Tab-separated table of C-alpha atoms in Angstrom:
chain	number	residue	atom	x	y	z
A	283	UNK	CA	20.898	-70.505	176.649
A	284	UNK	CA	20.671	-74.131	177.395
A	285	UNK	CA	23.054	-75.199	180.409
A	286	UNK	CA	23.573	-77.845	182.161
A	287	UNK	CA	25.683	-77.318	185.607
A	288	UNK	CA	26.632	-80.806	187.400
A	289	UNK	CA	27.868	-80.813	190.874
A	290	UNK	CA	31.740	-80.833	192.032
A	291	UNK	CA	34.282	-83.070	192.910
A	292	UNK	CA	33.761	-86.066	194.742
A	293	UNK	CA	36.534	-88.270	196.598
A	294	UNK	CA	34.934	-91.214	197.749
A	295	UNK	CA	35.988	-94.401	199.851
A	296	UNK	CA	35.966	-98.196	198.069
A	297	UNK	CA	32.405	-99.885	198.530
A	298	UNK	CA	30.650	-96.239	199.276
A	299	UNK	CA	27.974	-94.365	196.937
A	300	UNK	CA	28.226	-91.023	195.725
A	301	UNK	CA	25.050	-89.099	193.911
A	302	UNK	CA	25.818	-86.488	191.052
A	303	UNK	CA	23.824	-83.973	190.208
A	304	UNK	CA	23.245	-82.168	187.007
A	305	UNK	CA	20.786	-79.005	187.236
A	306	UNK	CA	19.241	-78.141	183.876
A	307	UNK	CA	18.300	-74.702	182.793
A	308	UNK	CA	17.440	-72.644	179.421
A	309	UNK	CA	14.607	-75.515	178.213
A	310	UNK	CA	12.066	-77.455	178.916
A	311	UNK	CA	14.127	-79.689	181.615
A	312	UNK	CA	10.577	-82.684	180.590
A	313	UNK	CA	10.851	-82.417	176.789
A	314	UNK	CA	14.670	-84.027	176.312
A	315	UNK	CA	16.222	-87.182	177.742
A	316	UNK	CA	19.181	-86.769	179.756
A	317	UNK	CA	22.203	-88.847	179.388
A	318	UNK	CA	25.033	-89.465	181.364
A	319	UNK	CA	29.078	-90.575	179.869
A	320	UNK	CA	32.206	-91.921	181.835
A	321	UNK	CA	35.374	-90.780	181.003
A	322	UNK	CA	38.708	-92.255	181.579
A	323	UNK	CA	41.912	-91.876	180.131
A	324	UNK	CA	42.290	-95.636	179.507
A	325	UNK	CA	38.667	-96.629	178.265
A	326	UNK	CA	37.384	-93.051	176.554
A	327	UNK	CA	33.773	-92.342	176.557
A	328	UNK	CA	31.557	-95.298	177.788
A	329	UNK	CA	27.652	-94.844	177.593
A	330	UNK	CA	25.905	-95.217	180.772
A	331	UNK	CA	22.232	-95.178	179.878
A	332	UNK	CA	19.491	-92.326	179.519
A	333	UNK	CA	16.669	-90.947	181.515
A	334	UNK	CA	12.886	-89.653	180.078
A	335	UNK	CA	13.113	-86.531	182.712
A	336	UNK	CA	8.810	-86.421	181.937
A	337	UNK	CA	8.227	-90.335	182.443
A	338	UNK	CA	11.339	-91.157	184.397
A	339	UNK	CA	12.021	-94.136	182.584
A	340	UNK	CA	14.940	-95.197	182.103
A	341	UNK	CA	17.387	-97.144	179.626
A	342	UNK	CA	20.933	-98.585	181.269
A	343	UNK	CA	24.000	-99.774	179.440
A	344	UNK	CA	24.374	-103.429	180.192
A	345	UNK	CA	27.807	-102.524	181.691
A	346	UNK	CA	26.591	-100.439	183.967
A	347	UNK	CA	23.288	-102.181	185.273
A	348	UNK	CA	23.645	-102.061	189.402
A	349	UNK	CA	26.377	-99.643	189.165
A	350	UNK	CA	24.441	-96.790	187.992
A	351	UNK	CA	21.044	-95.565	188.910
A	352	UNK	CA	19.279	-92.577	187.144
A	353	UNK	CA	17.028	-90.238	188.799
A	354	UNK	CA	15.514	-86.871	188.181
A	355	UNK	CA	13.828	-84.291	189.951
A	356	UNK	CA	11.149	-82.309	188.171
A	357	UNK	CA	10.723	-79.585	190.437
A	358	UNK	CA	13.751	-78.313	190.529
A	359	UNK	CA	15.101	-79.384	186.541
A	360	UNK	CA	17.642	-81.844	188.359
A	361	UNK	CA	19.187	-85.178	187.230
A	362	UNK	CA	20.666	-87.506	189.164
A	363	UNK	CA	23.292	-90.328	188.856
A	364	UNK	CA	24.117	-92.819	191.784
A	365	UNK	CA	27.288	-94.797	191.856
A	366	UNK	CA	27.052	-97.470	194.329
A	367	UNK	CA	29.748	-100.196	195.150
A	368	UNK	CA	32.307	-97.964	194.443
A	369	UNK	CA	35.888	-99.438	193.252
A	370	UNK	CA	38.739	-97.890	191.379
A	371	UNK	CA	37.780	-98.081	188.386
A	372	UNK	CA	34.706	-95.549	188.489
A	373	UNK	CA	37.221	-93.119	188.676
A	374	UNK	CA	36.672	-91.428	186.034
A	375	UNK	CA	34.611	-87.931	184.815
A	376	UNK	CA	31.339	-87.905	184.577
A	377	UNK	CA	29.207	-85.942	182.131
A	378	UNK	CA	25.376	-85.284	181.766
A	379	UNK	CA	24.100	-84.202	178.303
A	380	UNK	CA	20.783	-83.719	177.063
A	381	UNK	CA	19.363	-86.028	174.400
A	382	UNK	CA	17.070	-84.150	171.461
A	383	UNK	CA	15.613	-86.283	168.461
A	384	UNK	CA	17.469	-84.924	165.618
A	385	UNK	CA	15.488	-85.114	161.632
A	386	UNK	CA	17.457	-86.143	158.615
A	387	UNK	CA	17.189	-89.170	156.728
A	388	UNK	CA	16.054	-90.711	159.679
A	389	UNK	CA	15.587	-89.138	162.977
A	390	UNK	CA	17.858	-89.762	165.734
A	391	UNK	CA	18.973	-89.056	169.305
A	392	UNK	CA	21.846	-86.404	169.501
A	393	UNK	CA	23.836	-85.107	172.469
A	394	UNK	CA	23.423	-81.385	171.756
A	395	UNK	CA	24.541	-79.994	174.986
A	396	UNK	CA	26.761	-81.505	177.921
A	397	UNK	CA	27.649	-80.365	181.450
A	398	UNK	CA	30.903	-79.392	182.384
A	399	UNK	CA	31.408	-82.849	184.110
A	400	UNK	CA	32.049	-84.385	187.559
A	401	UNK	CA	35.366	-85.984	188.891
A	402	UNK	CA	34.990	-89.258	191.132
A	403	UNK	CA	37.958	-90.393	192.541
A	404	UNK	CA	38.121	-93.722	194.781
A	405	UNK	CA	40.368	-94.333	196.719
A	406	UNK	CA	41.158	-95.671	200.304
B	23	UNK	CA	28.255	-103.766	171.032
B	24	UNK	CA	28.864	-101.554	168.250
B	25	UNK	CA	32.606	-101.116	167.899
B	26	UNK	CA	33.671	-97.408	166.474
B	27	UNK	CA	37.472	-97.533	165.570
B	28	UNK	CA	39.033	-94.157	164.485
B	29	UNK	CA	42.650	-93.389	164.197
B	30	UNK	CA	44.470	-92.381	167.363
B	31	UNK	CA	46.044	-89.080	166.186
B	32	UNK	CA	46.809	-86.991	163.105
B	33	UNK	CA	49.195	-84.019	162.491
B	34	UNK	CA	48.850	-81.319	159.934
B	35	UNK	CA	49.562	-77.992	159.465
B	36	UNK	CA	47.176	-74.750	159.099
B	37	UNK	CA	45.745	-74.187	155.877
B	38	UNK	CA	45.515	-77.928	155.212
B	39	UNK	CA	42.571	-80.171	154.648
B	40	UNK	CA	42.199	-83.011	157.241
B	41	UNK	CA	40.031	-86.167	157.168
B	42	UNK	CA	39.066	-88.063	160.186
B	43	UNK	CA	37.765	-91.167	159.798
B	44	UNK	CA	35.232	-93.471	161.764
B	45	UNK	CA	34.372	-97.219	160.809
B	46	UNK	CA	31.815	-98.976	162.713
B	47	UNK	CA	31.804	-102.847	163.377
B	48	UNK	CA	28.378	-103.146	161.464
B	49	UNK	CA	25.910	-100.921	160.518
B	50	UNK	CA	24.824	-97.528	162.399
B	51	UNK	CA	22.660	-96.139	158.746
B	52	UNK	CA	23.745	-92.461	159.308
B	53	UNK	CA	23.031	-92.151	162.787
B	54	UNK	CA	26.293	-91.168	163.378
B	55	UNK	CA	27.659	-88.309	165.167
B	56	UNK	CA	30.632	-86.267	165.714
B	57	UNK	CA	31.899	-84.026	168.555
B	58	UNK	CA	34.951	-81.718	169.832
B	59	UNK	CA	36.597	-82.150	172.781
B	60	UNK	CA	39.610	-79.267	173.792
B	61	UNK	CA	41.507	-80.127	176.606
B	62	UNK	CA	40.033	-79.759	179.844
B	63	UNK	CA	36.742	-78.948	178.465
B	64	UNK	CA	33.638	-81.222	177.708
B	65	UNK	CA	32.918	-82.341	174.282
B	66	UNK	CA	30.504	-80.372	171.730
B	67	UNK	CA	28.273	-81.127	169.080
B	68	UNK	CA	30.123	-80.598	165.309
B	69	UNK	CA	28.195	-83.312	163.089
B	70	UNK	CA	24.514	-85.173	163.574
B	71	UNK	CA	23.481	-87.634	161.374
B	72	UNK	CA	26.632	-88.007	159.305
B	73	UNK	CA	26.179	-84.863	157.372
B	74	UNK	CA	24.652	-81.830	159.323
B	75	UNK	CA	26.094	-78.963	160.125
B	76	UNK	CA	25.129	-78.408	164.154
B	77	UNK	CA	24.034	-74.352	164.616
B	78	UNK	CA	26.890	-71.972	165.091
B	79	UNK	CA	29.855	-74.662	164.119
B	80	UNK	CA	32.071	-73.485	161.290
B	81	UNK	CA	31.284	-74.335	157.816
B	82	UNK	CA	34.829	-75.654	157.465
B	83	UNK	CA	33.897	-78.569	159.055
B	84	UNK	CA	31.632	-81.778	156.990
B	85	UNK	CA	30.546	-85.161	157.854
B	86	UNK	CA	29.958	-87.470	155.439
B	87	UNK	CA	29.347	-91.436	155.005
B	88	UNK	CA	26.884	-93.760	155.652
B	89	UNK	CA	26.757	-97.592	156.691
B	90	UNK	CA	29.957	-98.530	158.505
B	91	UNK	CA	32.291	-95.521	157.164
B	92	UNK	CA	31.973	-91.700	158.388
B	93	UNK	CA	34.394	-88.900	157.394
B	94	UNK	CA	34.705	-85.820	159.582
B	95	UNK	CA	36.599	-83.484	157.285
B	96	UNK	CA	38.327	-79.905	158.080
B	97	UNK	CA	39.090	-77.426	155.991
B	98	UNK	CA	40.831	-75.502	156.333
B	99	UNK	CA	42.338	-76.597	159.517
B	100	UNK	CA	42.762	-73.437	162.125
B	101	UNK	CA	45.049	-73.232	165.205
B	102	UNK	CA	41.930	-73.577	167.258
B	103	UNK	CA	41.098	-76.504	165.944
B	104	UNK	CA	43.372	-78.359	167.860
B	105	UNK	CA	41.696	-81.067	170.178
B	106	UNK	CA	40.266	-84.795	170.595
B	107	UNK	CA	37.264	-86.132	168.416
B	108	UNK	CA	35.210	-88.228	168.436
B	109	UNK	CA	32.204	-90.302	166.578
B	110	UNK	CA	28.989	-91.434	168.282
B	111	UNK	CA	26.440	-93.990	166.908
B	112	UNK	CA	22.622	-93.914	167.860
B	113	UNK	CA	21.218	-96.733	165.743
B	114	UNK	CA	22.095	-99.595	167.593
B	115	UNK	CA	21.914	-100.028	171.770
B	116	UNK	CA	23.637	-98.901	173.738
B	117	UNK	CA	24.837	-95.789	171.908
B	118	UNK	CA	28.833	-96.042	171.282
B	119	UNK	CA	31.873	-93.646	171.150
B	120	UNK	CA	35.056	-94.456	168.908
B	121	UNK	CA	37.835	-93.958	171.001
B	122	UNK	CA	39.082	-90.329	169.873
B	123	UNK	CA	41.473	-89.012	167.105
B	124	UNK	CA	44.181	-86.312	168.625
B	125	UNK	CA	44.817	-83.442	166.451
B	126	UNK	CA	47.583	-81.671	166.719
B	127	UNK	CA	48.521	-78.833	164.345
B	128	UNK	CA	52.744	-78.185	162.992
């Protein structure tokens, strides 16, 4: 079955980086996108941006240009987020979910699957 | 950005029938989406493309609407049911969340 297993809990200092992972398995890990979703209690969900995991291009949120940067490792069916710059306010849970193309009247991009998501918490 | 504004929280009792409703600031067609999300847990796929039924989710749950309006509807409501959701555009960029209707069950 398709899962997608992210990596744990990260407390992490104001102005420091921190690199999730989410490790794909059950599919193709190349044939879907993989997105990635903050959660706070204040804000909700906020879309970060998207990843081709075949062509490793990449499509960012406005918001979140220089924050976030998407990576993905083929070999081992691993996607990446970096957080750099850190300040209170990425606190928040992070999820990974894979994007399929979806057919009705029109075809679109659907979040079919998520992972179980990541806690950042900044603080000094 | 597209703005998706659903109510903050409904209550209703088992056996009932229970709309949720989405309205987006302009027009998403009917890529719109729905999804579940229990406490502590991440969200799941109910509703894709306004209308469809995703594999292995009840049949007493429908999506419906096109344009700016969306109706998740449940019924009947179970004691399970009880959780956050939440609609999802794809038509315009970047993709956009309402902000989550509570419901709780009597």
């Amino acid at each position: 079955q398709v899962q997608l297993q992210q990596s744990g809990a990260e407390l992490a200092k104001p102005g420091s980086s921190v690199k999730i992972s989410c490790k794909a398995s059950g599919y193709t890990f190349t044939s879907y996108y993989i997105s990635w979703i903050k959660q706070t209690t204040g804000q909700g969900l906020e879309y970060i941006g998207y990843i081709n995991t075949g062509s490793g291009g990449t499509n960012y949120n406005e918001k979140f240009k220089g924050k976030a940067t998407l990576t993905v490792d083929k070999s081992s069916s691993t996607a990446f987020m970096q957080l750099s710059s850190l300040t209170p306010d990425d606190s928040a849970v992070y999820y990974c979910a894979r994007e399929d193309v979806y057919y009705g009247l029109l075809p679109g991009y659907v979040m079919d699957a998520w992972g179980q998501g990541a806690s950042v918490t900044v603080s000094s | 950005d597209t703005v998706l504004t659903q109510s903050p929280a409904l209550a209703v009792s088992p056996g009932e029938r229970v709309t949720i409703s989405c309205r987006a600031s302009e027009s998403v067609s009917t890529l719109m989406h729905w999804y579940q999300q229990k406490p502590g847990q991440q969200p799941t796929l109910l509703i894709y493309l306004a209308s469809n039924l995703e594999s292995g989710v009840p049949a007493r749950f429908s999506g419906s609407g096109s344009g700016t309006d969306f109706t998740l509807t449940i019924d009947p409501v179970e004691a399970d049911d009880t959780a956050t959701y939440y609609c999802q555009q794809s038509w315009n960029d970047p993709r956009t969340f309402g902000g989550g209707t509570k419901l709780e069950l009597k």
